[in-house]
Short mmCIF file of N, CA, C and O in Angstrom, two decimals:
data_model
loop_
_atom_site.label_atom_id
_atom_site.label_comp_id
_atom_site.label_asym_id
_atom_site.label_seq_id
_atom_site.Cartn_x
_atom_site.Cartn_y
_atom_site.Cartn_z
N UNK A 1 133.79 -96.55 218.08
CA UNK A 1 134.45 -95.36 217.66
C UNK A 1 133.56 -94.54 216.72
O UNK A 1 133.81 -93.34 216.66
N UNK A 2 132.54 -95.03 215.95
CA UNK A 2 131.88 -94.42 214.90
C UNK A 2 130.81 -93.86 215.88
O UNK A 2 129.94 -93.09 215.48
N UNK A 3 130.89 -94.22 217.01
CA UNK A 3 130.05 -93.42 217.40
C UNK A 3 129.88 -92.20 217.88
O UNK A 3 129.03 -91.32 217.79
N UNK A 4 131.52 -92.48 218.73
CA UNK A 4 132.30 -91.46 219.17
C UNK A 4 132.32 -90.06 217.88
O UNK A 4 131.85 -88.94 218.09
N UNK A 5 132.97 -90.52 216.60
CA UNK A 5 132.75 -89.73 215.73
C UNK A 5 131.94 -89.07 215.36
O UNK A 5 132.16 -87.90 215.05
N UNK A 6 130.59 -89.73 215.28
CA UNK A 6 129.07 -89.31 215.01
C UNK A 6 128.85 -88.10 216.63
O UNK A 6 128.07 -87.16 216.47
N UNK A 7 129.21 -88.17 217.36
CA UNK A 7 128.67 -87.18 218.68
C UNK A 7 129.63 -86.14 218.33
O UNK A 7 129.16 -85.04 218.62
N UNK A 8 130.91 -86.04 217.78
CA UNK A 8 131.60 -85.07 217.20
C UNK A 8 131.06 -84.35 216.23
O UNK A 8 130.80 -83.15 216.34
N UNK A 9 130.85 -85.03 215.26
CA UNK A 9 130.65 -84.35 214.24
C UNK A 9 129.13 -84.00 214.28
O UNK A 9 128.78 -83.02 213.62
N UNK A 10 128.03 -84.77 215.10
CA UNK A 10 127.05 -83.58 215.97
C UNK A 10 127.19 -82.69 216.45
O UNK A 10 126.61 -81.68 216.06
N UNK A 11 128.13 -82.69 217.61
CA UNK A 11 128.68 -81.24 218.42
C UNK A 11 128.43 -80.36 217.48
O UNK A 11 127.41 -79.70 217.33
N UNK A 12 130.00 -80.39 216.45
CA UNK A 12 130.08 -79.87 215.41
C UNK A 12 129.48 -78.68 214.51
O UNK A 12 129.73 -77.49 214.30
N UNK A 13 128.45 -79.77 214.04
CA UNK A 13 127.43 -79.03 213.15
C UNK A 13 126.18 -78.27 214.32
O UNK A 13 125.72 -77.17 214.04
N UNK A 14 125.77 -78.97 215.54
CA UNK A 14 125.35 -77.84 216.63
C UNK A 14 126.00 -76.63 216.84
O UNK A 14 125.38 -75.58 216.71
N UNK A 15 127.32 -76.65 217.18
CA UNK A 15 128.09 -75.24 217.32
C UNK A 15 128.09 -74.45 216.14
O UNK A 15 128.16 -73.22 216.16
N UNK A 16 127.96 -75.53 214.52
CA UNK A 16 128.32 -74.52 213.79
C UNK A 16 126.73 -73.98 213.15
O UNK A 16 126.68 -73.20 212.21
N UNK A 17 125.53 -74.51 213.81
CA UNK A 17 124.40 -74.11 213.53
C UNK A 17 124.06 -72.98 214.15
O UNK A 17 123.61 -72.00 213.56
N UNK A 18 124.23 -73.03 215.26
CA UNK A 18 124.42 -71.95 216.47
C UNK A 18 125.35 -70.74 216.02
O UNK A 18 124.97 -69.58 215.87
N UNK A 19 126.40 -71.13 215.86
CA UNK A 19 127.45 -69.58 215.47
C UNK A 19 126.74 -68.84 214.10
O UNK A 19 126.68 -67.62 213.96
N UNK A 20 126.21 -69.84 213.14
CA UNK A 20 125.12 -69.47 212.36
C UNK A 20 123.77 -68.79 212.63
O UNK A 20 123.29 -68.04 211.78
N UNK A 21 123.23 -69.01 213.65
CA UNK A 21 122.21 -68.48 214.01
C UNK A 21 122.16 -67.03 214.70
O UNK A 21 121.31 -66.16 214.85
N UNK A 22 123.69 -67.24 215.11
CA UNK A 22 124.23 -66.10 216.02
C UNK A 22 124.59 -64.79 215.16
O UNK A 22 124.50 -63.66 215.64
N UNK A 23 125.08 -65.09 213.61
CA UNK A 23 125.70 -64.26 212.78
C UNK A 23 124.18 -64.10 212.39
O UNK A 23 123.78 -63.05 212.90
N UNK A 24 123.44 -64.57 211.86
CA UNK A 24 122.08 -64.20 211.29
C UNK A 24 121.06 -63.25 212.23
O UNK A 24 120.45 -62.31 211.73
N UNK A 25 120.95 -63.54 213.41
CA UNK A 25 120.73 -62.59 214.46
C UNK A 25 121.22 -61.31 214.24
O UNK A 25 120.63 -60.25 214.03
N UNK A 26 122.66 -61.65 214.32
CA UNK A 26 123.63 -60.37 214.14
C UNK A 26 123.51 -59.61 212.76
O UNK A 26 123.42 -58.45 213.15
N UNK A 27 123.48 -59.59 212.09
CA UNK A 27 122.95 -59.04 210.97
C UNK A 27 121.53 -58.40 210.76
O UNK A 27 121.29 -57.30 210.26
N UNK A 28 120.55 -59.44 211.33
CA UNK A 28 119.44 -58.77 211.29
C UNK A 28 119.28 -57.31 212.34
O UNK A 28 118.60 -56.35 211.96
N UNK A 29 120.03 -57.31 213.73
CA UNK A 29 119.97 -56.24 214.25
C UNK A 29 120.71 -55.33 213.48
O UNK A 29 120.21 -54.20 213.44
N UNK A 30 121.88 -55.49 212.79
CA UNK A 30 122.84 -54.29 212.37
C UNK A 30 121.69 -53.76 210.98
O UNK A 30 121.63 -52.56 210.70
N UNK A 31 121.06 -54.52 210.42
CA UNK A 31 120.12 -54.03 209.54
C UNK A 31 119.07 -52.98 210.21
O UNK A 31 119.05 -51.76 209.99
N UNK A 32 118.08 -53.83 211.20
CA UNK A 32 117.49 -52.78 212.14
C UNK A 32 117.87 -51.66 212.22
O UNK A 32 117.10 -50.73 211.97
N UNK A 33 119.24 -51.46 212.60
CA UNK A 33 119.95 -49.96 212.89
C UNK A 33 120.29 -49.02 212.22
O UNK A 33 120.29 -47.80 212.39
N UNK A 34 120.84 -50.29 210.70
CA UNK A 34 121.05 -49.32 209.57
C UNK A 34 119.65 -48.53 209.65
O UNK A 34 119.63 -47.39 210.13
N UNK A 35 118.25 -49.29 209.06
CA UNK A 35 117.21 -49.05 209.15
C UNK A 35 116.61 -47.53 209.45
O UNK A 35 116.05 -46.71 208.72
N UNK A 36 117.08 -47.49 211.30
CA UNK A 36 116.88 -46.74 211.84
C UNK A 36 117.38 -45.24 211.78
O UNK A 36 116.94 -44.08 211.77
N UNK A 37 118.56 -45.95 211.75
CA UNK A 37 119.73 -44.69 211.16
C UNK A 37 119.58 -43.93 209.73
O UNK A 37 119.96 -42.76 209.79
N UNK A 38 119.13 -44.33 208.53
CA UNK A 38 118.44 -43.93 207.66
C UNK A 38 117.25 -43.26 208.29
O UNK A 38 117.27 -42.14 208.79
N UNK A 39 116.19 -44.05 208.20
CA UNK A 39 114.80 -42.79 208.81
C UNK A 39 115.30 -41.91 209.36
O UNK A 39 115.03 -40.76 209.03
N UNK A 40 116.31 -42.22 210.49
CA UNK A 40 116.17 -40.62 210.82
C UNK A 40 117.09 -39.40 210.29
O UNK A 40 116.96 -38.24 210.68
N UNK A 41 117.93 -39.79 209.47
CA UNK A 41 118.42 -38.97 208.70
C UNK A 41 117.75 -38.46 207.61
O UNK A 41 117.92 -37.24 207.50
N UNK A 42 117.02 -38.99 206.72
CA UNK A 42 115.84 -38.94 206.41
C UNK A 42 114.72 -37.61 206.71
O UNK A 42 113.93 -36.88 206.11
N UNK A 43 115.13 -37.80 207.75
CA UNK A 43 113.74 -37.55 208.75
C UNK A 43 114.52 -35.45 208.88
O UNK A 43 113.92 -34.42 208.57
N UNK A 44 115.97 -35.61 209.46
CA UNK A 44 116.53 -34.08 209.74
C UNK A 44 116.30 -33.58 208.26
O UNK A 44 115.72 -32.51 208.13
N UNK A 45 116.70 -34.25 207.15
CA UNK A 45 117.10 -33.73 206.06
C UNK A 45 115.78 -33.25 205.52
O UNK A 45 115.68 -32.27 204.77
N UNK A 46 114.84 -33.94 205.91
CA UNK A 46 113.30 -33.09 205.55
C UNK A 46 113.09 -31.84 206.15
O UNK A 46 112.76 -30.77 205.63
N UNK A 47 113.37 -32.18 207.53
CA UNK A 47 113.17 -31.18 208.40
C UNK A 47 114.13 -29.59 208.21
O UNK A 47 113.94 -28.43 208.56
N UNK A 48 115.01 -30.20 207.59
CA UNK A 48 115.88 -29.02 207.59
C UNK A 48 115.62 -28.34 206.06
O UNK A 48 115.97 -27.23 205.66
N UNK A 49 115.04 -29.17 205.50
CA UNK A 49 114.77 -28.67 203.86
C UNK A 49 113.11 -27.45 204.09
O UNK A 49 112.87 -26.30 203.72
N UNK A 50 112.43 -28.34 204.76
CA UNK A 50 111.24 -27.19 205.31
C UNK A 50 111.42 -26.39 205.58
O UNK A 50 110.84 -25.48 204.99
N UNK A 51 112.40 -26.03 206.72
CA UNK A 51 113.17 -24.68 207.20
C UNK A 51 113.94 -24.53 206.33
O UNK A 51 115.02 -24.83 206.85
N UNK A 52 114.13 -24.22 205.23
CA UNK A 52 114.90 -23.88 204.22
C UNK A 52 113.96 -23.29 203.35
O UNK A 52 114.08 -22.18 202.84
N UNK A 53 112.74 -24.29 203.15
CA UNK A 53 112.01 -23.39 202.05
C UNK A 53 111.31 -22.46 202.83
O UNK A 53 111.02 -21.48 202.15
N UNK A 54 110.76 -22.34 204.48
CA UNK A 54 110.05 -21.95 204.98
C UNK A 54 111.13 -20.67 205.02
O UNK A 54 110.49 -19.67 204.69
N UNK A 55 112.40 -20.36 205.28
CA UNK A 55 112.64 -19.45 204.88
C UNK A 55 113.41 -18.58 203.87
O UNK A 55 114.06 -17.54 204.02
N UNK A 56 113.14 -19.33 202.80
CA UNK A 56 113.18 -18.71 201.23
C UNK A 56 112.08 -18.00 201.16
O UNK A 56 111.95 -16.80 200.95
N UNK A 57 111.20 -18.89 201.38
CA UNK A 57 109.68 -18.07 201.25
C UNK A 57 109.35 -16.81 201.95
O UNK A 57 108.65 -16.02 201.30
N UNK A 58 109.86 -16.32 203.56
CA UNK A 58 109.60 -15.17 204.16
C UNK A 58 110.48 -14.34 203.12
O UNK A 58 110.05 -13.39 202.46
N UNK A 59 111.97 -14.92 203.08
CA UNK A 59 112.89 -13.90 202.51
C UNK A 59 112.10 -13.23 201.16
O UNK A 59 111.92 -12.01 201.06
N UNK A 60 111.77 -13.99 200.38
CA UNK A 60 110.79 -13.33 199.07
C UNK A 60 109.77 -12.55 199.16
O UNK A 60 109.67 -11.49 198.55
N UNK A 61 108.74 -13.14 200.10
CA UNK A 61 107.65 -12.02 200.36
C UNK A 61 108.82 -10.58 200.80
O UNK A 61 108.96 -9.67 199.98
N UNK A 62 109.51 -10.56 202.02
CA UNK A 62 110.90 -9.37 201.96
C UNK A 62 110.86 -8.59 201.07
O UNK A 62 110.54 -7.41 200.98
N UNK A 63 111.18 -9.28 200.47
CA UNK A 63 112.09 -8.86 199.01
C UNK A 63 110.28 -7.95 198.18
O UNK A 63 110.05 -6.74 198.08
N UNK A 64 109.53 -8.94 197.82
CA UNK A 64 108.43 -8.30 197.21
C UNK A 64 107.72 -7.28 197.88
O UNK A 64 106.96 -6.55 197.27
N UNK A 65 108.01 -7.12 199.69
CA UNK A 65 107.44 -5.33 199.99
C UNK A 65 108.14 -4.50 199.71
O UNK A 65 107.76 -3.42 199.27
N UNK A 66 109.89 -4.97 199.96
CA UNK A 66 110.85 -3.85 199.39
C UNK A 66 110.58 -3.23 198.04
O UNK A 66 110.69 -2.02 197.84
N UNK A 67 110.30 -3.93 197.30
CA UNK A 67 110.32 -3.67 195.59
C UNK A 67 109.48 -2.96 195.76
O UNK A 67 109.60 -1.78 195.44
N UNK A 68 107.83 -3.67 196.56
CA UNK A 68 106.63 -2.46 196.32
C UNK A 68 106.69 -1.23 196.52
O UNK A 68 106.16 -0.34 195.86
N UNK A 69 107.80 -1.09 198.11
CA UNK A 69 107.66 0.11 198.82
C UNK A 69 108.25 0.51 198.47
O UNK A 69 108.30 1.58 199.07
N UNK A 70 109.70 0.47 197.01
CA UNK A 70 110.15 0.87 196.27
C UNK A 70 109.93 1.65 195.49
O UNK A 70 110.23 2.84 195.40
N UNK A 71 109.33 0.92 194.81
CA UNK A 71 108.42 1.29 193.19
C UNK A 71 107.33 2.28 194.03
O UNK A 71 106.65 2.67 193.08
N UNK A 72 106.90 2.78 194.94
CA UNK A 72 106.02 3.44 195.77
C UNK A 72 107.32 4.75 196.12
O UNK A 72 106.84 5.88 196.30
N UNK A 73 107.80 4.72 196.16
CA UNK A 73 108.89 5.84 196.47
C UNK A 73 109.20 6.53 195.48
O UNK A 73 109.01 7.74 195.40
N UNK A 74 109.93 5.51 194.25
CA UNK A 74 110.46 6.31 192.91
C UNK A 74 109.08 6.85 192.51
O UNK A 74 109.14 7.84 191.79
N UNK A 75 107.77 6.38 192.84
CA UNK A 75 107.01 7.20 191.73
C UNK A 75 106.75 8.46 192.69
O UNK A 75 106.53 9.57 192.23
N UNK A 76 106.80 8.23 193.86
CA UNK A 76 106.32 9.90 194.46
C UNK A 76 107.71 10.97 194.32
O UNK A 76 107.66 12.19 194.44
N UNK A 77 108.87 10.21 194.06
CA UNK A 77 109.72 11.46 193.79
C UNK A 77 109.32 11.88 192.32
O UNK A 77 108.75 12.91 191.96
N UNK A 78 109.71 10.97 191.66
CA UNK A 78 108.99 10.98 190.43
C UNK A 78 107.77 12.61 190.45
O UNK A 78 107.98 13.75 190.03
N UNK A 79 106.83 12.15 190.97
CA UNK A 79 105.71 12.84 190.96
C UNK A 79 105.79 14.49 191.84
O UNK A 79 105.06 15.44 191.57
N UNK A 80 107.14 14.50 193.19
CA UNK A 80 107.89 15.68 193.57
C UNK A 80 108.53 16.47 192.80
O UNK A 80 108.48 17.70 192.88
N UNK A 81 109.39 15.62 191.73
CA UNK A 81 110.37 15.73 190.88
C UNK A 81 109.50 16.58 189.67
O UNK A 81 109.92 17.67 189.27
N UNK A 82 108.41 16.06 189.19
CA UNK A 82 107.89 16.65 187.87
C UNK A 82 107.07 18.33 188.31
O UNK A 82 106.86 19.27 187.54
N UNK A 83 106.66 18.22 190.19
CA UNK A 83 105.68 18.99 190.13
C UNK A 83 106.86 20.63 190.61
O UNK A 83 106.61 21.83 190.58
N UNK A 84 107.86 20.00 190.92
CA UNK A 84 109.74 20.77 191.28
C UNK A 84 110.00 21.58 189.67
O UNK A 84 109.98 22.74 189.24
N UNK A 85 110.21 20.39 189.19
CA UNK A 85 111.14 21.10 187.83
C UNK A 85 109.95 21.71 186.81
O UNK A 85 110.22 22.57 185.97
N UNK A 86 108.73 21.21 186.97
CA UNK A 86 108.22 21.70 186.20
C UNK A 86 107.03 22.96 185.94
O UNK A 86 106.28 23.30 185.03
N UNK A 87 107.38 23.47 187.53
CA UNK A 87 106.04 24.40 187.99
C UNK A 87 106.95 25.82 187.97
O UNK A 87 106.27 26.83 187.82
N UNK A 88 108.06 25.98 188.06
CA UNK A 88 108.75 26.96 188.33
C UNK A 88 109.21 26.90 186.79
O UNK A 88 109.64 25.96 186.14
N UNK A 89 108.89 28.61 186.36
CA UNK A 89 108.84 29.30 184.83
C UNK A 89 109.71 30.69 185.39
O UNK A 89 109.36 31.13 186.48
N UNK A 90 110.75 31.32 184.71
CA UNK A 90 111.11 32.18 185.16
C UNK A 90 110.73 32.91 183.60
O UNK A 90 111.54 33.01 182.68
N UNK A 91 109.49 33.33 183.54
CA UNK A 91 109.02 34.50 182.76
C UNK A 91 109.60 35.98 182.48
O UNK A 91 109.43 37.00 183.14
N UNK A 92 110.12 35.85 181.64
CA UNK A 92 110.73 37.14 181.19
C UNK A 92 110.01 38.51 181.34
O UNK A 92 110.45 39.35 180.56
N UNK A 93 109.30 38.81 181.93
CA UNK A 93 108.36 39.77 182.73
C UNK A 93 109.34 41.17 182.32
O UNK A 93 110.53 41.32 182.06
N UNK A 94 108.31 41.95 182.39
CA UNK A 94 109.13 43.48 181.99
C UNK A 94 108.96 43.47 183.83
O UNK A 94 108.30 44.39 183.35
N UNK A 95 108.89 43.39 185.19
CA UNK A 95 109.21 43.61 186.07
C UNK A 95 110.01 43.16 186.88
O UNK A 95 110.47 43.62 187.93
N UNK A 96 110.23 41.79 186.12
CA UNK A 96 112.06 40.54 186.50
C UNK A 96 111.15 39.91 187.49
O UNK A 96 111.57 39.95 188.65
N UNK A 97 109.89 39.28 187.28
CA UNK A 97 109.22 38.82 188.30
C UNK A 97 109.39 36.95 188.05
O UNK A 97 109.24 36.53 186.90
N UNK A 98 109.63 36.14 188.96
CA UNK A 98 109.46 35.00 188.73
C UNK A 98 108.22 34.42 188.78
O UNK A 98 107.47 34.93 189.62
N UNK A 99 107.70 33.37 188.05
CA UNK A 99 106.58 33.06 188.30
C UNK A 99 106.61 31.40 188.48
O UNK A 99 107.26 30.68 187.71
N UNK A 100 105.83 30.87 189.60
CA UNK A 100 106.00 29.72 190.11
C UNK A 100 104.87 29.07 189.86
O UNK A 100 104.05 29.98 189.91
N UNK A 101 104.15 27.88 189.58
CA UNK A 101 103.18 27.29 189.48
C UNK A 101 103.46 26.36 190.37
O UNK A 101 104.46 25.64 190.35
N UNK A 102 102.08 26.33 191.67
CA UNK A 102 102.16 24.92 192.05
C UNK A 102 100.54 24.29 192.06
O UNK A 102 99.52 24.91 192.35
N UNK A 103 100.65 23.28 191.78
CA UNK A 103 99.73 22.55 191.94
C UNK A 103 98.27 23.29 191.33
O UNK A 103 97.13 23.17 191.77
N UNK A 104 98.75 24.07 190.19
CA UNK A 104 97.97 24.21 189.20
C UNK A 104 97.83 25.75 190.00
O UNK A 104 97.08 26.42 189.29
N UNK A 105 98.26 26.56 191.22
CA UNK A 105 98.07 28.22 191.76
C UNK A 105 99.47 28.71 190.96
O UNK A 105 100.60 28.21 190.91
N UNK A 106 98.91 29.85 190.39
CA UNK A 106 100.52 30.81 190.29
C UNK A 106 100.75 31.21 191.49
O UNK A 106 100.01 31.41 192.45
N UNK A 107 102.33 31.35 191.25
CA UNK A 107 102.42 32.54 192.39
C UNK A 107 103.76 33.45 192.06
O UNK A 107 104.79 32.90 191.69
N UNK A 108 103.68 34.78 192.20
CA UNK A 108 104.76 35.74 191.55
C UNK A 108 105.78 36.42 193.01
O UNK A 108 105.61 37.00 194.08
N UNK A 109 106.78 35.93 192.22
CA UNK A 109 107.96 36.43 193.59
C UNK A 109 108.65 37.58 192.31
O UNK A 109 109.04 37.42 191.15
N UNK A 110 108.49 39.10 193.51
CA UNK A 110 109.00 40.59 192.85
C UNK A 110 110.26 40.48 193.58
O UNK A 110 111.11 41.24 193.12
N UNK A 111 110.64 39.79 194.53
CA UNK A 111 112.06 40.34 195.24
C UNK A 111 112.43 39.12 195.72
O UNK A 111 111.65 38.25 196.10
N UNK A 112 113.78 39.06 195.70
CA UNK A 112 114.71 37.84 196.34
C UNK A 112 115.45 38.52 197.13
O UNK A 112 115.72 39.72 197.17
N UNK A 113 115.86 37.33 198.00
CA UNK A 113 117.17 38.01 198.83
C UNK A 113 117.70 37.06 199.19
O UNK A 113 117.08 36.01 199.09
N UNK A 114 119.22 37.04 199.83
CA UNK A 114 119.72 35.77 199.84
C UNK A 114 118.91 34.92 201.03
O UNK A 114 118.05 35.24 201.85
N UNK A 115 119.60 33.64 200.71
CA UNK A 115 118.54 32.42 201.89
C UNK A 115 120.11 33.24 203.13
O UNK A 115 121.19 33.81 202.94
N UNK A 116 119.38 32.83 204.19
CA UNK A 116 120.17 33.36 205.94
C UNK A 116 120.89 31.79 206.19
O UNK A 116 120.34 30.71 205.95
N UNK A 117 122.01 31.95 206.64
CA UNK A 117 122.65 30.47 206.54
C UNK A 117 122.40 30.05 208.85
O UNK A 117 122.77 28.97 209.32
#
């Protein structure tokens, strides 16, 4: 009978070495996958962060021609604006003549008439 017992309780510890070996297997693949499954998430979240800065970065250069071609605009009105308001003198003339300066030429207007619509 002890022997009988002894081939049992072999079985036993075979099956339960085995279901052991089987869970350790099993684990090591679900690790693998985790593994895998990380890198490649990993992997989009880079990818999608590149294209993120890659276009922050166009949007800014954007942004820095607007401003230039900006700041390039206000100064030529700017520079319309000063040569507008500030060239035209209506000189008290004993003949009621206006006198216009542009761009450093006089020029004298004797008669107006209305603008033609």
């Amino acid at each position: 009978m002890s022997v009988r017992i002894k081939a049992v309780v072999d079985r036993f510890v075979k099956e339960l070495q085995e279901a052991l070996d089987a869970d350790i297997q099993d684990r090591i693949m679900k690790e693998r996958e985790m593994q895998s499954y990380i890198q490649e998430r990993e992997r989009e979240v880079a990818e999608r962060e590149a294209a993120w800065k890659a276009e922050l970065s166009r949007r800014e250069a954007e942004i820095a021609r607007q401003e230039a071609r900006l700041k390039m605009e206000k100064e030529n009105l700017e520079k319309e604006k000063s040569v507008l308001m500030g060239t035209a003198s209506n000189q008290d003339n004993q003949d009621g003549a206006l006198e216009i300066t542009v761009s450093g030429e006089k020029y004298r207007c004797l008669r107006f008439s209305k603008a033609k619509k």
